[in-house]
Coordinates of C-alpha atoms and ligand atoms in Angstrom, one line a residue:
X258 CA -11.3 -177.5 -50.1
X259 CA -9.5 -174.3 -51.3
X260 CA -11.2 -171.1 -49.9
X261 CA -12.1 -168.6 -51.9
X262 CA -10.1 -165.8 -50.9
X263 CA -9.8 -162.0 -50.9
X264 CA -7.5 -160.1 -53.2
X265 CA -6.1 -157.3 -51.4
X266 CA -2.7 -154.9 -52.7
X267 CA -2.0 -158.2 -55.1
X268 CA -2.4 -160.3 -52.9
X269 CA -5.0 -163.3 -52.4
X270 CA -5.7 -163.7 -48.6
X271 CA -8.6 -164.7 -45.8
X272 CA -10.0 -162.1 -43.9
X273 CA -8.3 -161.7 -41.2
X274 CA -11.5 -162.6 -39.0
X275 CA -10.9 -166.6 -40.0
X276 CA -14.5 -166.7 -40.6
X277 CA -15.9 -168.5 -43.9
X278 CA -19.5 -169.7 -45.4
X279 CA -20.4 -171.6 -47.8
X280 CA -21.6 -170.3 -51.6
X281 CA -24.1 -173.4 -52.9
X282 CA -25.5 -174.3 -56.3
X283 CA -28.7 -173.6 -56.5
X284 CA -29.9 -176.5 -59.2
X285 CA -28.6 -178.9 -57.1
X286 CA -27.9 -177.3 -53.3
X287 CA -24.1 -179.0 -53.8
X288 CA -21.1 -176.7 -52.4
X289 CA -19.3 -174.6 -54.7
X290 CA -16.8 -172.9 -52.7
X291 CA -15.3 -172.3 -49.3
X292 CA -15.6 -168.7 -49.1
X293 CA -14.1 -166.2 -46.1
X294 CA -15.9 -163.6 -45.0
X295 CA -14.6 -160.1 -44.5
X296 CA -15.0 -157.6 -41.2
X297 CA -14.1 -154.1 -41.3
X298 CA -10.9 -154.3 -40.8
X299 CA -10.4 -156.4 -44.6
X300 CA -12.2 -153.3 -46.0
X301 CA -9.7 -150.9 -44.4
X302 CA -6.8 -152.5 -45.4
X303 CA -8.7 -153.1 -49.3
X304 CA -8.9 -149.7 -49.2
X305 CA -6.0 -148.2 -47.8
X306 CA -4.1 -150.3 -50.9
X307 CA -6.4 -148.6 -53.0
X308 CA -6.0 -145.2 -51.8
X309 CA -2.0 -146.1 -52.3
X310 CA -2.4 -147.4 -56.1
X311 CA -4.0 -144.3 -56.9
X312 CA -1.4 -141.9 -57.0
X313 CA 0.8 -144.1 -59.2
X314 CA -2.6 -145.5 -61.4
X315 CA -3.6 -142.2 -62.0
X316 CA -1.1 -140.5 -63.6
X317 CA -0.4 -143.8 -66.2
X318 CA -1.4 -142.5 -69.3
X319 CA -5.2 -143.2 -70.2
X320 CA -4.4 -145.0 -73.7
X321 CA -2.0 -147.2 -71.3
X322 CA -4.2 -148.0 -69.1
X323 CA -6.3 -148.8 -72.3
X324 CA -4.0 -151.7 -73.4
X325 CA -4.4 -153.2 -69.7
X326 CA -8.1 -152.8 -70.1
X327 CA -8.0 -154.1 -73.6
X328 CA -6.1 -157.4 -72.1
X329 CA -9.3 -157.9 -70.1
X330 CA -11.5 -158.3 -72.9
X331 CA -9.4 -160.6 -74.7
X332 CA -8.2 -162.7 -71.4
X333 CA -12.1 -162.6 -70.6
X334 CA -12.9 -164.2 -74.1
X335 CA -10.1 -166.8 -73.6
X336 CA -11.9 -167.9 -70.5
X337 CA -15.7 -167.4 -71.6
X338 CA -16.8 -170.8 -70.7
X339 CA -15.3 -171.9 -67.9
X340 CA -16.2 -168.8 -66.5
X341 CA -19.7 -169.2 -68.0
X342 CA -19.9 -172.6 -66.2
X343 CA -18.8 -171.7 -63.1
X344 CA -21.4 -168.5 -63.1
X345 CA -24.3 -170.9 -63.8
X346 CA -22.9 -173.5 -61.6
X347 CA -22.9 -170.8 -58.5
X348 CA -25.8 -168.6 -59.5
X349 CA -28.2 -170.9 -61.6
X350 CA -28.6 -168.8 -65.2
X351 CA -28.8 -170.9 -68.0
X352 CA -25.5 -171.5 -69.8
X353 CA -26.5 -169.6 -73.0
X354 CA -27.6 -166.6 -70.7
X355 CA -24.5 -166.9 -68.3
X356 CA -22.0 -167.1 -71.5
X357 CA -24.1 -163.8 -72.1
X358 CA -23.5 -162.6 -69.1
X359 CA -19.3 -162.7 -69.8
X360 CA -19.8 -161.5 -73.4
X361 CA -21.2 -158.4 -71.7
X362 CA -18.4 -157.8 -69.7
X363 CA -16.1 -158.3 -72.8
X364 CA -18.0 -155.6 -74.4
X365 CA -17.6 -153.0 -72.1
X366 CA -13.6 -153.7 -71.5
X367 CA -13.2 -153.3 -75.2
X368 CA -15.3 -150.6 -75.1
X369 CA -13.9 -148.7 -72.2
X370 CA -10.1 -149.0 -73.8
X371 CA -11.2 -147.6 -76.7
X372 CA -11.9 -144.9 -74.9
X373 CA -8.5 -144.8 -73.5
X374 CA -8.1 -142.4 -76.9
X375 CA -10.8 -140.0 -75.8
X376 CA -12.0 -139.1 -72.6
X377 CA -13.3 -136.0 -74.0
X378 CA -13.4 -132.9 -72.7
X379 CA -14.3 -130.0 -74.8
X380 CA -12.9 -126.5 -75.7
X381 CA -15.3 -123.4 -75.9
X382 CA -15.0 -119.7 -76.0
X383 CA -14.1 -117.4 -73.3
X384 CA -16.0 -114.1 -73.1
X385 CA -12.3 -112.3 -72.9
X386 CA -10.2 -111.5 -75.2
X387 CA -6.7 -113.8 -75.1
X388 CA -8.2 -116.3 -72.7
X389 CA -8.9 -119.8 -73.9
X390 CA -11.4 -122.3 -71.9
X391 CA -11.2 -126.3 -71.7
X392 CA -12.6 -128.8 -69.3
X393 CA -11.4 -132.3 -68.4
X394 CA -12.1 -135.1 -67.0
X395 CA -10.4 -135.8 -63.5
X396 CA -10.5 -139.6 -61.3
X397 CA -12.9 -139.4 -58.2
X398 CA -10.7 -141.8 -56.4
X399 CA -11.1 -144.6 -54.7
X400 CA -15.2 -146.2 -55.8
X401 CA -16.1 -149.0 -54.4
X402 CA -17.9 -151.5 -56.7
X403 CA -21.0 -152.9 -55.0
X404 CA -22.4 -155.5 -57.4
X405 CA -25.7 -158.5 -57.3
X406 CA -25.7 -162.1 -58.0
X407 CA -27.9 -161.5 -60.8
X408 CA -24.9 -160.8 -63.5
X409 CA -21.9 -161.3 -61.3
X410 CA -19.6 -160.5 -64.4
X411 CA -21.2 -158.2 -66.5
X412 CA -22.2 -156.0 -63.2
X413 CA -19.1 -155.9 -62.0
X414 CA -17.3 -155.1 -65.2
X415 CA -20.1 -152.0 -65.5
X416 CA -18.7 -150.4 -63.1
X417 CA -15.2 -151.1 -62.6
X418 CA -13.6 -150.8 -66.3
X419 CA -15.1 -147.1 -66.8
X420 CA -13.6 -146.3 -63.5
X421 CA -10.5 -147.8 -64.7
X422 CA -9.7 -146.2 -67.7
X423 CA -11.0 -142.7 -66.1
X424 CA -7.9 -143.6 -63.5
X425 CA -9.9 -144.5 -60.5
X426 CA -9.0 -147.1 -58.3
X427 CA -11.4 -150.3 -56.8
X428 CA -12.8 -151.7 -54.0
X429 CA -14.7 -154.5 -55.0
X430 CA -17.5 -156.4 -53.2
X431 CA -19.5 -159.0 -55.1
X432 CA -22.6 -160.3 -54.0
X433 CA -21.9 -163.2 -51.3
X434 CA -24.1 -165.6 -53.6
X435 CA -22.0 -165.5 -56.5
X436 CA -18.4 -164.9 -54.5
X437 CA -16.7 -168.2 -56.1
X438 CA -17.6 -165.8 -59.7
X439 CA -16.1 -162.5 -58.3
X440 CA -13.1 -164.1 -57.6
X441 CA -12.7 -165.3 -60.7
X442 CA -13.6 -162.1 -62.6
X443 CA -10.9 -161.0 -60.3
X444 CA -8.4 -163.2 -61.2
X445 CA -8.5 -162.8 -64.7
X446 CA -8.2 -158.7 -64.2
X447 CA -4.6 -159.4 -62.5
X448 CA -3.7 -162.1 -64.9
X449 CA -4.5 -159.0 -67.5
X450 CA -2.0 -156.8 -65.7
X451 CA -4.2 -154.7 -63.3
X452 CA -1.5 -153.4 -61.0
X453 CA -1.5 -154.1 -57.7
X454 CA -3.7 -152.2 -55.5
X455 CA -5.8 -151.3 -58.4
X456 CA -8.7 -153.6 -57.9
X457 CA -9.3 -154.9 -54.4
X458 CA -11.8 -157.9 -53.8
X459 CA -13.5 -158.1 -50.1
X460 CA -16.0 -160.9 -49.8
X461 CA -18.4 -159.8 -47.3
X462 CA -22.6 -160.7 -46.5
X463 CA -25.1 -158.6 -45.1
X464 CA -24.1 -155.0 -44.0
X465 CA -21.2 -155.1 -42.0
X466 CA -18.9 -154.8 -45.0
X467 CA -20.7 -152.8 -46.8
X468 CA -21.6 -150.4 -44.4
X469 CA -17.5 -150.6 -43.4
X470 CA -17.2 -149.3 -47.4
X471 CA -19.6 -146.4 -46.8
X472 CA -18.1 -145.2 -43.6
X473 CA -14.6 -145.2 -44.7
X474 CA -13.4 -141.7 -45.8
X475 CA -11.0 -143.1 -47.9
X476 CA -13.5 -144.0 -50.9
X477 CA -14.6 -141.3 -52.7
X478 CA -17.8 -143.0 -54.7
X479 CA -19.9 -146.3 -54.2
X480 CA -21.6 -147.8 -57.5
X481 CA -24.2 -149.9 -56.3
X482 CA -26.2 -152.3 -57.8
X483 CA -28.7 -154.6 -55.7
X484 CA -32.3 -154.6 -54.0
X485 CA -33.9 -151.1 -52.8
X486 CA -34.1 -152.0 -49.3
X487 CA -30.2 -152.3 -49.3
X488 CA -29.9 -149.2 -51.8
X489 CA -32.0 -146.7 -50.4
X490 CA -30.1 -146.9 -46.5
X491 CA -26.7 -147.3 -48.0
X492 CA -27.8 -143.8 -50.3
X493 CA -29.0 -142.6 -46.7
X494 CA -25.9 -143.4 -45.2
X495 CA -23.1 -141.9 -48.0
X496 CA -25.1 -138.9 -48.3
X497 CA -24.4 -138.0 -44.3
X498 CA -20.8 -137.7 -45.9
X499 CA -21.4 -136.4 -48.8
X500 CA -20.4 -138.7 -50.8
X501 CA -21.0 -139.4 -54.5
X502 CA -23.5 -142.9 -55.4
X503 CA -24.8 -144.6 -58.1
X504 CA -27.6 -147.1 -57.4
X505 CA -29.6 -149.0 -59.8
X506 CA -32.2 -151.2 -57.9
X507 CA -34.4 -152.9 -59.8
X508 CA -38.1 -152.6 -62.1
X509 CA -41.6 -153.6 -62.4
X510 CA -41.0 -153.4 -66.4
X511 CA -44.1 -153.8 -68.8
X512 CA -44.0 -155.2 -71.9
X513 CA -47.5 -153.3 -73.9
X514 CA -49.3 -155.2 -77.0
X515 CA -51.5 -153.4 -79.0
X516 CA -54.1 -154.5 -80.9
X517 CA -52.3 -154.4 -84.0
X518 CA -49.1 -156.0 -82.7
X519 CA -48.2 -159.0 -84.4
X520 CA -48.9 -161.2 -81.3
X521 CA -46.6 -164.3 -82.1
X522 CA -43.6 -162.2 -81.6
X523 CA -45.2 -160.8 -78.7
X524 CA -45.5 -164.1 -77.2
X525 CA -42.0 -164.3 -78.1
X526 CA -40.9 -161.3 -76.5
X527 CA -42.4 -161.5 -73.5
X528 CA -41.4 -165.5 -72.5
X529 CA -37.6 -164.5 -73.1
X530 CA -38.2 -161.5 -71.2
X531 CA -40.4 -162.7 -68.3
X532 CA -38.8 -166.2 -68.0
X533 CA -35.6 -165.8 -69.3
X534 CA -32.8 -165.5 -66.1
X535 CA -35.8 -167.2 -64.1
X536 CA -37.4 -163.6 -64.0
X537 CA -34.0 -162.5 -62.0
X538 CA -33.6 -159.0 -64.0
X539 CA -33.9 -155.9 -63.2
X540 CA -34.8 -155.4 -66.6
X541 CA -37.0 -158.6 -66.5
X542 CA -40.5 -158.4 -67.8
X543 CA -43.3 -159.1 -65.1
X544 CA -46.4 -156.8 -66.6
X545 CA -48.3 -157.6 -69.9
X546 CA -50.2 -154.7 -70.6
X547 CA -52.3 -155.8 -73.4
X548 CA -55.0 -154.3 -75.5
X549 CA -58.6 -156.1 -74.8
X550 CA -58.9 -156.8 -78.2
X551 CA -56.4 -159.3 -78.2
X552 CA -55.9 -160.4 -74.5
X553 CA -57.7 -163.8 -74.9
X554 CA -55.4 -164.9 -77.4
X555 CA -52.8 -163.2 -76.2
X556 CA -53.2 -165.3 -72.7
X557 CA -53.8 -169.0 -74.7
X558 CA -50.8 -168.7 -76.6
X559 CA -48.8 -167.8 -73.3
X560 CA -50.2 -170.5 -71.2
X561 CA -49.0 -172.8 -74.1
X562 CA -46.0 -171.3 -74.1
X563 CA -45.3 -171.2 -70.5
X564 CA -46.4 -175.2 -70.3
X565 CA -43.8 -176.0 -72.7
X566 CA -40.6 -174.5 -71.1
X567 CA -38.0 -176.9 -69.3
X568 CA -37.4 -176.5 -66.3
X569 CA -34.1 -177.9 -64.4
X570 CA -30.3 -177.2 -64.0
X571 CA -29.1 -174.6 -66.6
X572 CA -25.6 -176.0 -67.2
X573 CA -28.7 -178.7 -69.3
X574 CA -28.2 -177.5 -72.7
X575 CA -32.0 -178.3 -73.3
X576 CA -33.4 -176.4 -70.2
X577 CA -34.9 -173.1 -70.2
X578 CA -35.4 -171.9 -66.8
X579 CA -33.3 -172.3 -63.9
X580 CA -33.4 -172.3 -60.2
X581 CA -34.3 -169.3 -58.4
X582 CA -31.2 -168.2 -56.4
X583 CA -32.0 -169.6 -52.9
X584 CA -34.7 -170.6 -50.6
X585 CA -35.1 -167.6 -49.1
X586 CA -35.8 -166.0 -52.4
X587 CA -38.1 -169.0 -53.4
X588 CA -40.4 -168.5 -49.9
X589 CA -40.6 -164.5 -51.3
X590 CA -41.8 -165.4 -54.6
X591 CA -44.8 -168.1 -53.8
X592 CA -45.1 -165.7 -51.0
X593 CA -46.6 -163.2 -54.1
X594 CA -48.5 -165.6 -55.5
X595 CA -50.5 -165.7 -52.6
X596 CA -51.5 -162.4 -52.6
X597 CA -52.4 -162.4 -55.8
X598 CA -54.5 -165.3 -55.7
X599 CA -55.7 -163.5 -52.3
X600 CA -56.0 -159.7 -54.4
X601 CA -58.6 -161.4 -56.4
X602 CA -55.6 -162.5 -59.8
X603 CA -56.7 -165.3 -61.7
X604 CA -53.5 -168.0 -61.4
X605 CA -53.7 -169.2 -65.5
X606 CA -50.3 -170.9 -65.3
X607 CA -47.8 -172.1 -62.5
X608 CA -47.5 -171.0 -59.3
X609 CA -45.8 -173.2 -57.1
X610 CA -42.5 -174.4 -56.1
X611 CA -41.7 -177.1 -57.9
X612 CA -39.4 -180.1 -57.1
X613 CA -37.3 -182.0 -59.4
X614 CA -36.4 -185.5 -58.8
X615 CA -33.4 -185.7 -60.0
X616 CA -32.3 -182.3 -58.4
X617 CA -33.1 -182.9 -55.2
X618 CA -31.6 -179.9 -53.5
X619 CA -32.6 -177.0 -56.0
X620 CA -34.6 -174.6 -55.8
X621 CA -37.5 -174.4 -58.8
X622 CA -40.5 -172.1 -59.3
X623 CA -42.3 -172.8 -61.5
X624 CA -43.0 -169.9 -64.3
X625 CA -46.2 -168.0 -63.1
X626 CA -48.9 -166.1 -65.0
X627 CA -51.8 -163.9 -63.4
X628 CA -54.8 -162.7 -65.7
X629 CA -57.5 -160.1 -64.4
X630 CA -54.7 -158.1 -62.6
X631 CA -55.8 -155.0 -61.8
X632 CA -52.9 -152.1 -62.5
X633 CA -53.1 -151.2 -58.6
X634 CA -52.5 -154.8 -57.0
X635 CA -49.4 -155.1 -55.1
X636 CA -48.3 -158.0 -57.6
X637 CA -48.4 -155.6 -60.1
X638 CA -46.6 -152.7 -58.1
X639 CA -44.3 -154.6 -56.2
X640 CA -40.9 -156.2 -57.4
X641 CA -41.0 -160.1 -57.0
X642 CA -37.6 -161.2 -58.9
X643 CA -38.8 -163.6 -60.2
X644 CA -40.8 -165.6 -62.9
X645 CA -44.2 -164.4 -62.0
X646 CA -46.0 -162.4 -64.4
X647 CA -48.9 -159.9 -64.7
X648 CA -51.8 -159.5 -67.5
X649 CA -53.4 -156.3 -66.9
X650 CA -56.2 -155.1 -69.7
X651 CA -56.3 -152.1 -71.0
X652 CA -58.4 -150.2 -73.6
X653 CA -56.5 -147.7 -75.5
X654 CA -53.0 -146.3 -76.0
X655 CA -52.9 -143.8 -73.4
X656 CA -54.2 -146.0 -71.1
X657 CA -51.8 -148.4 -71.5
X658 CA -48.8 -145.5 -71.5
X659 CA -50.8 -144.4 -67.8
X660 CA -50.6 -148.1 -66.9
X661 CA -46.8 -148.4 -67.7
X662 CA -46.0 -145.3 -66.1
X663 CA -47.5 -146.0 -62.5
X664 CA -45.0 -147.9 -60.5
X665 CA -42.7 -146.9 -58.1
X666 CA -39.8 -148.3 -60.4
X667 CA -38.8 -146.9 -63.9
X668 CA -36.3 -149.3 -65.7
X669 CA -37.2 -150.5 -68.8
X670 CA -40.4 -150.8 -70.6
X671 CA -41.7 -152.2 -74.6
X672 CA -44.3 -151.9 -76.9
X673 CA -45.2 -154.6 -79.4
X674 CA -47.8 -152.7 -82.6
X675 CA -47.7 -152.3 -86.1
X676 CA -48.7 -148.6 -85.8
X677 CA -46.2 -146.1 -86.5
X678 CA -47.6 -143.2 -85.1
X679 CA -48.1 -145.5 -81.9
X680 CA -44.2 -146.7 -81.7
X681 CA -43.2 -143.1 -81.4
X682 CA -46.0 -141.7 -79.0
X683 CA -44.8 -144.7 -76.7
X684 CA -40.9 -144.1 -77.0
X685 CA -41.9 -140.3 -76.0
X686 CA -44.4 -140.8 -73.4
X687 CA -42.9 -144.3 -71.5
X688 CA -40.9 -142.2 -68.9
X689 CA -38.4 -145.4 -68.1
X690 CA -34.6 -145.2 -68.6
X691 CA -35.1 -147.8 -71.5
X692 CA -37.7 -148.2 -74.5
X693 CA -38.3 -150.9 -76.5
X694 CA -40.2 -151.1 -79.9
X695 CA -41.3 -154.3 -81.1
X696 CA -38.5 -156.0 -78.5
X697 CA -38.6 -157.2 -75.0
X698 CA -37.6 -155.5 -72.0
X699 CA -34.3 -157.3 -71.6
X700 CA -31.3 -157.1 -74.0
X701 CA -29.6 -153.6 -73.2
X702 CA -26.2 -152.8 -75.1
X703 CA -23.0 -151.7 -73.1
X704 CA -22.9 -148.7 -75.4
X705 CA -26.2 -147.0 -74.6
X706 CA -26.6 -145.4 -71.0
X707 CA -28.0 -148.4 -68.5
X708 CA -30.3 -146.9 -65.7
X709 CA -33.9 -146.4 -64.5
X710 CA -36.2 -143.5 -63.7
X711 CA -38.1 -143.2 -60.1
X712 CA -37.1 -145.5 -57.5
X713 CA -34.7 -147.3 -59.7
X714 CA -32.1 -145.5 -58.9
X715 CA -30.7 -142.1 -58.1
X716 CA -30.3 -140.3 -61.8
X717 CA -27.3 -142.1 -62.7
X718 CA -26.8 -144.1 -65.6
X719 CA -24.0 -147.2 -66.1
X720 CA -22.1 -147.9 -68.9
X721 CA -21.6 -145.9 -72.1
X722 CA -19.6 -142.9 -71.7
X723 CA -22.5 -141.8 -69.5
X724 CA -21.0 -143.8 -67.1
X725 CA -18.2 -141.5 -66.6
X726 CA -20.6 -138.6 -64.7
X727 CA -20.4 -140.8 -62.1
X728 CA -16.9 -142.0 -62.0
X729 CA -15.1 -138.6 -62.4
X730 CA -14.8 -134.9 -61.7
X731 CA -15.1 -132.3 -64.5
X732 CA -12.1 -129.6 -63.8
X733 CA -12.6 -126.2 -66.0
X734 CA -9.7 -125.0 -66.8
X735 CA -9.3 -121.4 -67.9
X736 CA -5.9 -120.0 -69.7
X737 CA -5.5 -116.0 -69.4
X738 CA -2.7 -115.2 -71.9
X739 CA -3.1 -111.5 -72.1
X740 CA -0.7 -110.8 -69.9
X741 CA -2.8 -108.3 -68.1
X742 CA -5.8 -108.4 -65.3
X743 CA -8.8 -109.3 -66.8
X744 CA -12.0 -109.1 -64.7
X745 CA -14.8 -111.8 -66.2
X746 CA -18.4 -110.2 -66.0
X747 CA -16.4 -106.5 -65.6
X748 CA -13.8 -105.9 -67.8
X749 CA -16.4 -106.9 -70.9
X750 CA -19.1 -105.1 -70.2
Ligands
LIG959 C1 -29.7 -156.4 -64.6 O1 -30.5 -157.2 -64.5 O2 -29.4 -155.6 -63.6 O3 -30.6 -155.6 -70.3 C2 -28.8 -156.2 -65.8 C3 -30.4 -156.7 -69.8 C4 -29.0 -157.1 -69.5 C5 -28.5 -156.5 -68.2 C6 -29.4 -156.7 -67.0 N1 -28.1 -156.7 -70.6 O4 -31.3 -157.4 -69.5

């Protein structure tokens, strides 16, 4: 078998530790890939080529670098499905959702070349006479690219094409459970014509390589996307450096129906958003916050609902939720609904790992609801990644809004009602980085600012132009053509 290797200064090579593991599939527990596994000294030399490709990268004009980014998109669209089989095949998404998960990356290549013809900066005034002000947008550096399992395309492709086109180079570490996917993304960004030494890929598990990223003064800024335990020490550890980080960590979002809401696409709304990805979001749904008026109906049609979705390998065009990622993650999530059940949650639907016959290796939860969940239980506070989900009662809007608003976590949130007034108190009052009206809490677009309040992250956002406050330096630039000494804060006043 071929190992999946690193790709360092161009070139694709094992880590110079000789050690490998092995990336399985997690509908079935077969091998995907042969994968090496970096050490240290793989991420110095990643980064040292990184640190060289800057100074050339740089200083290519941004609408060039554009055309190279522009490539992506299109060499990603060539390669959509195979890429979108291989993703589900490692990872476990459905095919429909993993083909998603490339068009998202797509989206933000062509989105980030088109800004190869802005990069805005802006001119202003200058309180002197015969001065003129601008400001521009300068490269950070070297970022490292930190990215989960959960959308091992699109992830990865937030973060590295905005650092691109601002003329920042990469050092690129995908999760370890979707490694055989990284190197593929990988691979299609040099057959695009990324430069050598522009994008480096290390394969590493657990800390030791990512700490190695941290610690190394040659990278400038580390975008990182993965669980809070993992966020919040690597944020510890940059900032004893002073270096710059973006982290996006993950949700307890809520989904609110009102009493008003038409409750079918409610139902709707929260099954894709709860159960879709197996519940493996950030931006996954796992609290209903629901009006008493409705709740009993709101629960019957769910528990119908949630009986009728398939269950089984996702690259099965007629199932609807796939494996959970791995065993460990399996054991974490039944691990949950036992305290529920032991908080005193009534178990309506699921709750158990579930084992398939024909896919005897996999790893299958079975999707989950709770009634009678009180809003300070730790199932209702705590992220579980997975498809377990929350019904918590509530008896006005403001209530519900308090409800919503009392996590630790602020990613995304939704209300389903017919009330105008109601729509708009929510999209003010819901203090997460995303709102949805009459939608679930899944579904963001590359061209709206992607990020979470609280412990979801760190105040950065991903994607849009917002994206580049992370991934560059603003440079004022002041021009005094007066010929003369002119004293700012003296000389006018
Ligand atoms: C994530 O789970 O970290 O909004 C990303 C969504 C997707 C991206 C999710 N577009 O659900």
């Amino acid at each position: 078998m071929e190992i999946i290797k690193n790709y360092i200064n161009g070139l694709w090579v094992e880590s110079v530790t000789a050690r490998t593991f092995t990336s399985t599939n997690p509908a079935t527990g077969e091998v995907v890939g042969l994968v090496t596994l970096s050490g240290p000294e793989d991420v110095r030399q990643a980064v040292d080529a990184a640190a060289a490709a800057f100074n050339t990268w740089r200083k290519v004009p941004a609408p060039e670098r554009a055309e190279i980014i522009m490539n992506i998109s299109n060499k990603l669209s060539e390669h959509k499905e195979e890429l979108a089989q291989l993703l589900t095949t490692e990872m476990g998404k459905v095919l429909h959702e993993a083909r998603g998960d490339v068009q998202e990356a797509i989206d933000i290549a062509a989105y980030m070349a088109g800004e190869g013809r802005r990069l805005f900066g802006f001119t202003t005034p200058s309180e002197l006479k015969n001065k003129f002000c601008l400001t521009m947008r300068d490269p950070v550096g070297v970022i490292a690219a930190i990215s989960a399992w959960n959308f091992p395309v699109a992830i990865p492709a937030w973060k590295i094409m905005p650092a691109l086109i601002a003329g920042n180079t990469v050092v690129f570490k995908p999760a370890s459970e979707a490694a055989a996917v990284g190197a593929a993304f990988v691979k299609i960004l040099a057959a695009a014509g990324v430069p050598a030494g522009v994008v480096n890929l290390v394969i590493g598990s657990g800390s030791e390589v990512g700490n190695a990223i941290v610690d190394n003064p040659k990278v400038k800024a580390i975008s990182f996307t993965g669980s809070t335990a993992t966020g919040t020490g690597l944020y510890a550890r940059a900032a004893a450096l002073n270096k710059r980080v973006s982290l996006e960590m993950g949700g307890k979002n809520a989904i609110i129906v009102m009493n008003d809401a038409d409750l079918d696409l409610a139902v709707d709304g929260i099954v894709w958003s709860a159960y879709g990805t197996t519940g493996q979001r950030c931006t996954a749904c796992s609290r209903v916050i629901v009006h008493k008026d409705v709740k009993e109906e709101l629960v019957k049609k769910l528990v119908v609902r949630i009986k009728e979705l398939k269950i089984g390998n996702g690259l099965d065009a007629s199932v609807d939720v796939g494996p959970v990622i791995n065993k460990g993650q399996l054991e974490k999530i039944h691990e949950y609904v036992q305290i529920g059940v032991a908080e005193g949650a009534k178990l309506v639907a699921g709750g158990q790992i579930t084992a398939i016959s024909s896919l005897p290796g996999g790893s299958f939860y079975l999707p989950t609801l709770f009634d009678g969940v009180s809003r300070n239980m730790r199932i209702a506070q705590e992220e579980i990644f997975g498809p377990v989900l929350s019904v918590i009662t509530i008896d006005s809007l403001e209530e519900a809004i308090d409800v919503n608003n009392d996590t630790a976590f602020g990613l995304s949130s939704s209300i389903y009602t017919a009330n105008i007034n109601a729509a708009f108190t929510a999209m003010r009052e819901l203090t997460t980085g995303i709102v949805y009206i009459n939608a679930g809490t899944t579904g963001a677009e590359v061209h709206l600012p992607f990020g979470g309040t609280r412990g979801t992250g760190n105040g950065h956002r991903e994607v849009a132009n917002a994206a580049f406050e992370f991934c560059t330096e603003w440079k004022s630039v002041y021009v005094d053509y007066s010929g003369k000494l002119q004293r700012a804060q003296i000389d006018n006043r």
